Short mmCIF file of N, CA and C in Angstrom, two decimals:
data_model
loop_
_atom_site.label_atom_id
_atom_site.label_comp_id
_atom_site.label_asym_id
_atom_site.label_seq_id
_atom_site.Cartn_x
_atom_site.Cartn_y
_atom_site.Cartn_z
N ASN A 1 9.41 -7.14 3.51
CA ASN A 1 8.45 -6.38 2.79
C ASN A 1 7.37 -5.84 4.22
N GLY A 2 6.79 -7.24 4.55
CA GLY A 2 5.47 -7.19 5.39
C GLY A 2 6.45 -7.20 6.96
N LEU A 3 7.71 -7.19 7.41
CA LEU A 3 7.99 -6.92 8.73
C LEU A 3 8.04 -4.88 8.64
N GLY A 4 8.60 -4.66 7.44
CA GLY A 4 8.51 -3.22 7.83
C GLY A 4 6.89 -2.74 7.76
N LEU A 5 6.04 -3.28 7.10
CA LEU A 5 4.59 -2.65 7.44
C LEU A 5 4.20 -3.09 8.60
N ILE A 6 4.58 -4.45 9.42
CA ILE A 6 4.08 -4.60 10.95
C ILE A 6 4.70 -3.63 11.68
N ILE A 7 6.24 -3.03 11.76
CA ILE A 7 6.90 -2.17 12.40
C ILE A 7 5.79 -0.60 11.99
N LEU A 8 5.41 -0.02 11.04
CA LEU A 8 5.10 1.25 11.16
C LEU A 8 3.64 0.91 12.02
N PHE A 9 2.77 -0.21 11.55
CA PHE A 9 1.44 -0.32 12.13
C PHE A 9 1.81 -0.36 14.04
N TRP A 10 2.72 -1.12 14.06
CA TRP A 10 3.20 -1.17 15.68
C TRP A 10 2.98 0.48 16.13
N ILE A 11 4.34 1.32 15.39
CA ILE A 11 4.31 2.79 15.42
C ILE A 11 2.89 3.39 15.67
N PHE A 12 1.94 3.63 15.13
CA PHE A 12 1.01 4.19 14.52
C PHE A 12 0.05 3.60 15.41
N ARG A 13 -0.03 2.62 16.48
CA ARG A 13 -0.95 2.05 16.81
C ARG A 13 -1.79 2.62 18.22
N LYS A 14 -0.85 3.93 18.52
CA LYS A 14 -1.07 4.16 19.81
C LYS A 14 -1.97 5.83 19.34
N LYS A 15 -1.79 6.07 17.91
CA LYS A 15 -2.21 7.87 17.60
C LYS A 15 -3.56 7.16 17.21
N GLU A 16 -4.47 8.48 17.22
CA GLU A 16 -6.42 8.09 16.83
C GLU A 16 -5.58 8.34 15.14
N GLN A 17 -6.23 7.32 14.53
CA GLN A 17 -6.28 7.03 13.00
C GLN A 17 -7.83 7.11 12.39
N ARG A 18 -7.83 7.99 11.28
CA ARG A 18 -8.92 7.94 10.43
C ARG A 18 -9.28 6.51 9.76
N THR A 19 -10.54 6.15 9.65
CA THR A 19 -11.15 5.26 9.27
C THR A 19 -10.65 4.89 7.47
N GLY A 20 -10.02 3.81 7.50
CA GLY A 20 -9.84 3.78 6.18
C GLY A 20 -8.25 3.78 5.94
N TRP A 21 -7.52 4.19 7.08
CA TRP A 21 -6.19 5.07 7.09
C TRP A 21 -5.26 3.53 7.06
N PHE A 22 -5.60 2.33 7.77
CA PHE A 22 -4.47 1.28 7.62
C PHE A 22 -4.43 0.76 6.29
N VAL A 23 -5.91 0.34 5.83
CA VAL A 23 -6.10 -0.23 4.62
C VAL A 23 -5.30 0.51 3.26
N ALA A 24 -5.67 1.96 3.65
CA ALA A 24 -4.96 2.87 2.31
C ALA A 24 -3.61 2.91 2.43
N PHE A 25 -2.56 2.84 3.29
CA PHE A 25 -1.29 2.53 3.62
C PHE A 25 -0.97 1.10 3.26
N ALA A 26 -1.44 0.26 4.08
CA ALA A 26 -1.22 -0.92 3.81
C ALA A 26 -1.01 -1.42 1.80
N LEU A 27 -1.90 -0.87 1.30
CA LEU A 27 -2.10 -1.01 -0.09
C LEU A 27 -0.66 -0.30 -0.61
N LEU A 28 -0.63 1.09 -0.22
CA LEU A 28 0.32 2.01 -1.02
C LEU A 28 1.69 1.10 -0.62
N TRP A 29 1.89 0.73 0.52
CA TRP A 29 3.21 0.23 0.99
C TRP A 29 3.26 -1.07 -0.13
N TYR A 30 2.65 -1.78 0.40
CA TYR A 30 2.56 -3.17 -0.25
C TYR A 30 2.82 -3.41 -1.97
N GLY A 31 2.16 -2.04 -2.26
CA GLY A 31 2.32 -2.13 -4.05
C GLY A 31 3.66 -1.33 -4.31
N VAL A 32 3.93 -0.38 -3.75
CA VAL A 32 5.25 0.34 -4.51
C VAL A 32 6.01 -0.68 -4.26
N ALA A 33 6.41 -1.29 -2.98
CA ALA A 33 7.25 -2.45 -2.44
C ALA A 33 7.13 -3.72 -3.49
N ARG A 34 6.15 -4.03 -4.12
CA ARG A 34 6.22 -5.26 -4.99
C ARG A 34 6.43 -4.67 -6.41
N PHE A 35 5.82 -3.39 -6.61
CA PHE A 35 5.95 -3.32 -7.63
C PHE A 35 7.96 -2.78 -8.42
N PHE A 36 8.58 -2.39 -7.41
CA PHE A 36 9.95 -2.12 -7.15
C PHE A 36 10.63 -3.89 -7.42
N LEU A 37 10.30 -4.25 -6.15
CA LEU A 37 10.97 -5.66 -6.42
C LEU A 37 10.81 -6.65 -7.50
N ASP A 38 9.69 -6.55 -7.89
CA ASP A 38 9.62 -7.29 -9.40
C ASP A 38 10.46 -7.00 -10.42
N PHE A 39 11.04 -5.87 -10.41
CA PHE A 39 12.31 -5.82 -11.32
C PHE A 39 13.39 -6.75 -11.52
N LEU A 40 13.40 -7.02 -10.10
CA LEU A 40 14.40 -7.93 -9.70
C LEU A 40 14.59 -9.21 -10.23
N ARG A 41 13.27 -9.59 -10.73
CA ARG A 41 12.75 -10.93 -11.34
C ARG A 41 13.36 -10.97 -12.75
N ILE A 42 13.54 -12.23 -12.89
CA ILE A 42 14.46 -12.42 -14.47
C ILE A 42 12.98 -13.55 -15.12
N ASN A 43 13.45 -13.28 -16.57
CA ASN A 43 12.76 -14.54 -17.57
C ASN A 43 10.97 -14.57 -17.06
N ASP A 44 10.58 -12.95 -16.51
CA ASP A 44 9.41 -13.23 -16.32
C ASP A 44 8.47 -12.46 -17.75
N THR A 45 7.40 -13.18 -18.17
CA THR A 45 6.56 -12.72 -19.03
C THR A 45 6.06 -11.18 -18.57
N ARG A 46 6.59 -10.49 -19.82
CA ARG A 46 6.27 -8.86 -20.07
C ARG A 46 4.88 -8.39 -20.60
N TYR A 47 4.14 -8.03 -20.08
CA TYR A 47 2.98 -6.90 -20.95
C TYR A 47 3.08 -5.42 -20.90
N ILE A 48 3.35 -4.88 -22.08
CA ILE A 48 3.77 -3.47 -21.93
C ILE A 48 4.91 -3.12 -21.11
N PHE A 49 5.66 -3.94 -20.99
CA PHE A 49 7.10 -3.82 -20.36
C PHE A 49 7.06 -3.68 -18.85
N LEU A 50 5.76 -4.52 -18.25
CA LEU A 50 5.33 -4.92 -17.11
C LEU A 50 5.04 -6.46 -16.92
N THR A 51 5.68 -6.66 -15.86
CA THR A 51 5.25 -7.83 -15.71
C THR A 51 3.71 -8.15 -14.51
N PRO A 52 2.58 -9.34 -14.81
CA PRO A 52 1.35 -9.27 -14.23
C PRO A 52 1.34 -8.65 -12.73
N ALA A 53 2.16 -9.03 -12.21
CA ALA A 53 2.39 -8.59 -10.66
C ALA A 53 2.36 -7.33 -10.69
N GLN A 54 2.99 -6.66 -11.39
CA GLN A 54 3.37 -5.16 -11.53
C GLN A 54 2.19 -4.28 -11.67
N TRP A 55 1.20 -5.42 -12.95
CA TRP A 55 0.25 -4.43 -13.31
C TRP A 55 -0.51 -4.85 -11.82
N ILE A 56 -0.88 -5.60 -11.00
CA ILE A 56 -1.91 -5.66 -10.29
C ILE A 56 -0.95 -5.01 -9.13
N SER A 57 0.11 -4.49 -8.96
CA SER A 57 0.43 -3.67 -8.06
C SER A 57 0.40 -1.81 -8.23
N VAL A 58 0.33 -1.93 -9.40
CA VAL A 58 -0.02 -0.74 -10.01
C VAL A 58 -1.84 -0.29 -9.35
N VAL A 59 -2.90 -1.45 -9.65
CA VAL A 59 -3.90 -1.34 -9.53
C VAL A 59 -4.24 -0.86 -7.70
N MET A 60 -3.24 -1.91 -6.67
CA MET A 60 -3.35 -1.67 -5.55
C MET A 60 -2.85 -0.11 -5.32
N ILE A 61 -1.86 0.25 -5.80
CA ILE A 61 -1.28 1.75 -5.31
C ILE A 61 -2.68 2.91 -5.76
N VAL A 62 -3.50 2.50 -7.26
CA VAL A 62 -4.37 3.52 -7.40
C VAL A 62 -5.47 3.24 -6.42
N ILE A 63 -5.91 2.02 -5.82
CA ILE A 63 -6.72 2.01 -5.02
C ILE A 63 -6.39 2.25 -3.67
N GLY A 64 -5.42 2.31 -3.40
CA GLY A 64 -4.49 2.87 -2.09
C GLY A 64 -4.43 4.23 -2.03
N ALA A 65 -4.65 5.03 -3.25
CA ALA A 65 -4.32 6.57 -2.92
C ALA A 65 -5.70 7.13 -3.22
N VAL A 66 -6.64 6.12 -4.04
CA VAL A 66 -8.38 6.96 -3.92
C VAL A 66 -8.49 6.82 -2.37
N ILE A 67 -8.30 5.62 -2.22
CA ILE A 67 -9.18 5.49 -0.35
C ILE A 67 -8.41 6.59 0.51
N ALA A 68 -6.77 6.84 0.66
CA ALA A 68 -6.24 7.76 1.39
C ALA A 68 -7.07 9.14 0.52
N GLY A 69 -6.82 9.24 -0.49
CA GLY A 69 -7.28 10.91 -0.94
C GLY A 69 -9.01 10.85 -0.02
N LYS A 70 -10.19 9.80 -0.52
CA LYS A 70 -11.26 10.60 -0.33
C LYS A 70 -11.61 10.42 1.09
N TYR A 71 -10.93 9.06 1.85
CA TYR A 71 -11.21 9.32 3.53
C TYR A 71 -10.42 9.78 4.47
N VAL A 72 -9.04 9.49 3.87
CA VAL A 72 -7.90 10.10 5.26
C VAL A 72 -7.81 11.37 5.00
N ILE A 73 -6.91 11.59 3.90
CA ILE A 73 -6.48 13.09 3.69
C ILE A 73 -8.08 13.93 3.42
N ALA A 74 -8.80 13.68 2.49
CA ALA A 74 -9.87 14.72 2.69
C ALA A 74 -10.91 14.80 3.72
N GLY A 75 -10.39 13.98 4.42
CA GLY A 75 -11.49 13.96 6.28
C GLY A 75 -13.05 13.74 5.96
N LYS A 76 -13.12 13.02 4.32
CA LYS A 76 -14.68 12.47 4.74
C LYS A 76 -15.37 11.90 6.01
N ALA A 77 -14.49 11.31 6.69
CA ALA A 77 -14.62 9.97 7.09
C ALA A 77 -14.70 11.03 8.86
N ASN A 78 -15.73 11.07 9.24
CA ASN A 78 -15.91 11.53 10.80
C ASN A 78 -15.48 10.48 11.72
N GLU A 79 -15.04 9.45 11.20
CA GLU A 79 -14.81 8.44 12.60
C GLU A 79 -13.59 8.17 12.48
N VAL A 80 -13.36 8.43 13.95
CA VAL A 80 -11.66 8.32 14.23
C VAL A 80 -11.37 6.63 15.37
N ILE A 81 -10.63 5.97 14.39
CA ILE A 81 -10.62 4.63 15.23
C ILE A 81 -9.49 5.37 16.31
N SER A 82 -9.87 4.93 17.98
CA SER A 82 -9.05 5.25 19.13
C SER A 82 -8.23 4.23 19.65
N PRO A 83 -7.29 3.96 19.72
CA PRO A 83 -6.05 2.78 20.23
C PRO A 83 -7.23 1.96 21.64
#
């Protein structure tokens, strides 16, 4: 999970990225990966069919999507980070 994120950051490091892109991508990547990997856990306490880690992952995904929608996709951030 972390290695994949590092590889993708390494690939995109030379391209210009909008402010907030790395944070949004990291939250989305880790949130989705953690959400699905946590289904493999056995004997965890579940609340409304999800573990506490999955609920935190849902929050991370929502925050990442909000950041991506507000700053990256909508283009409200005029700043571009150059390598």
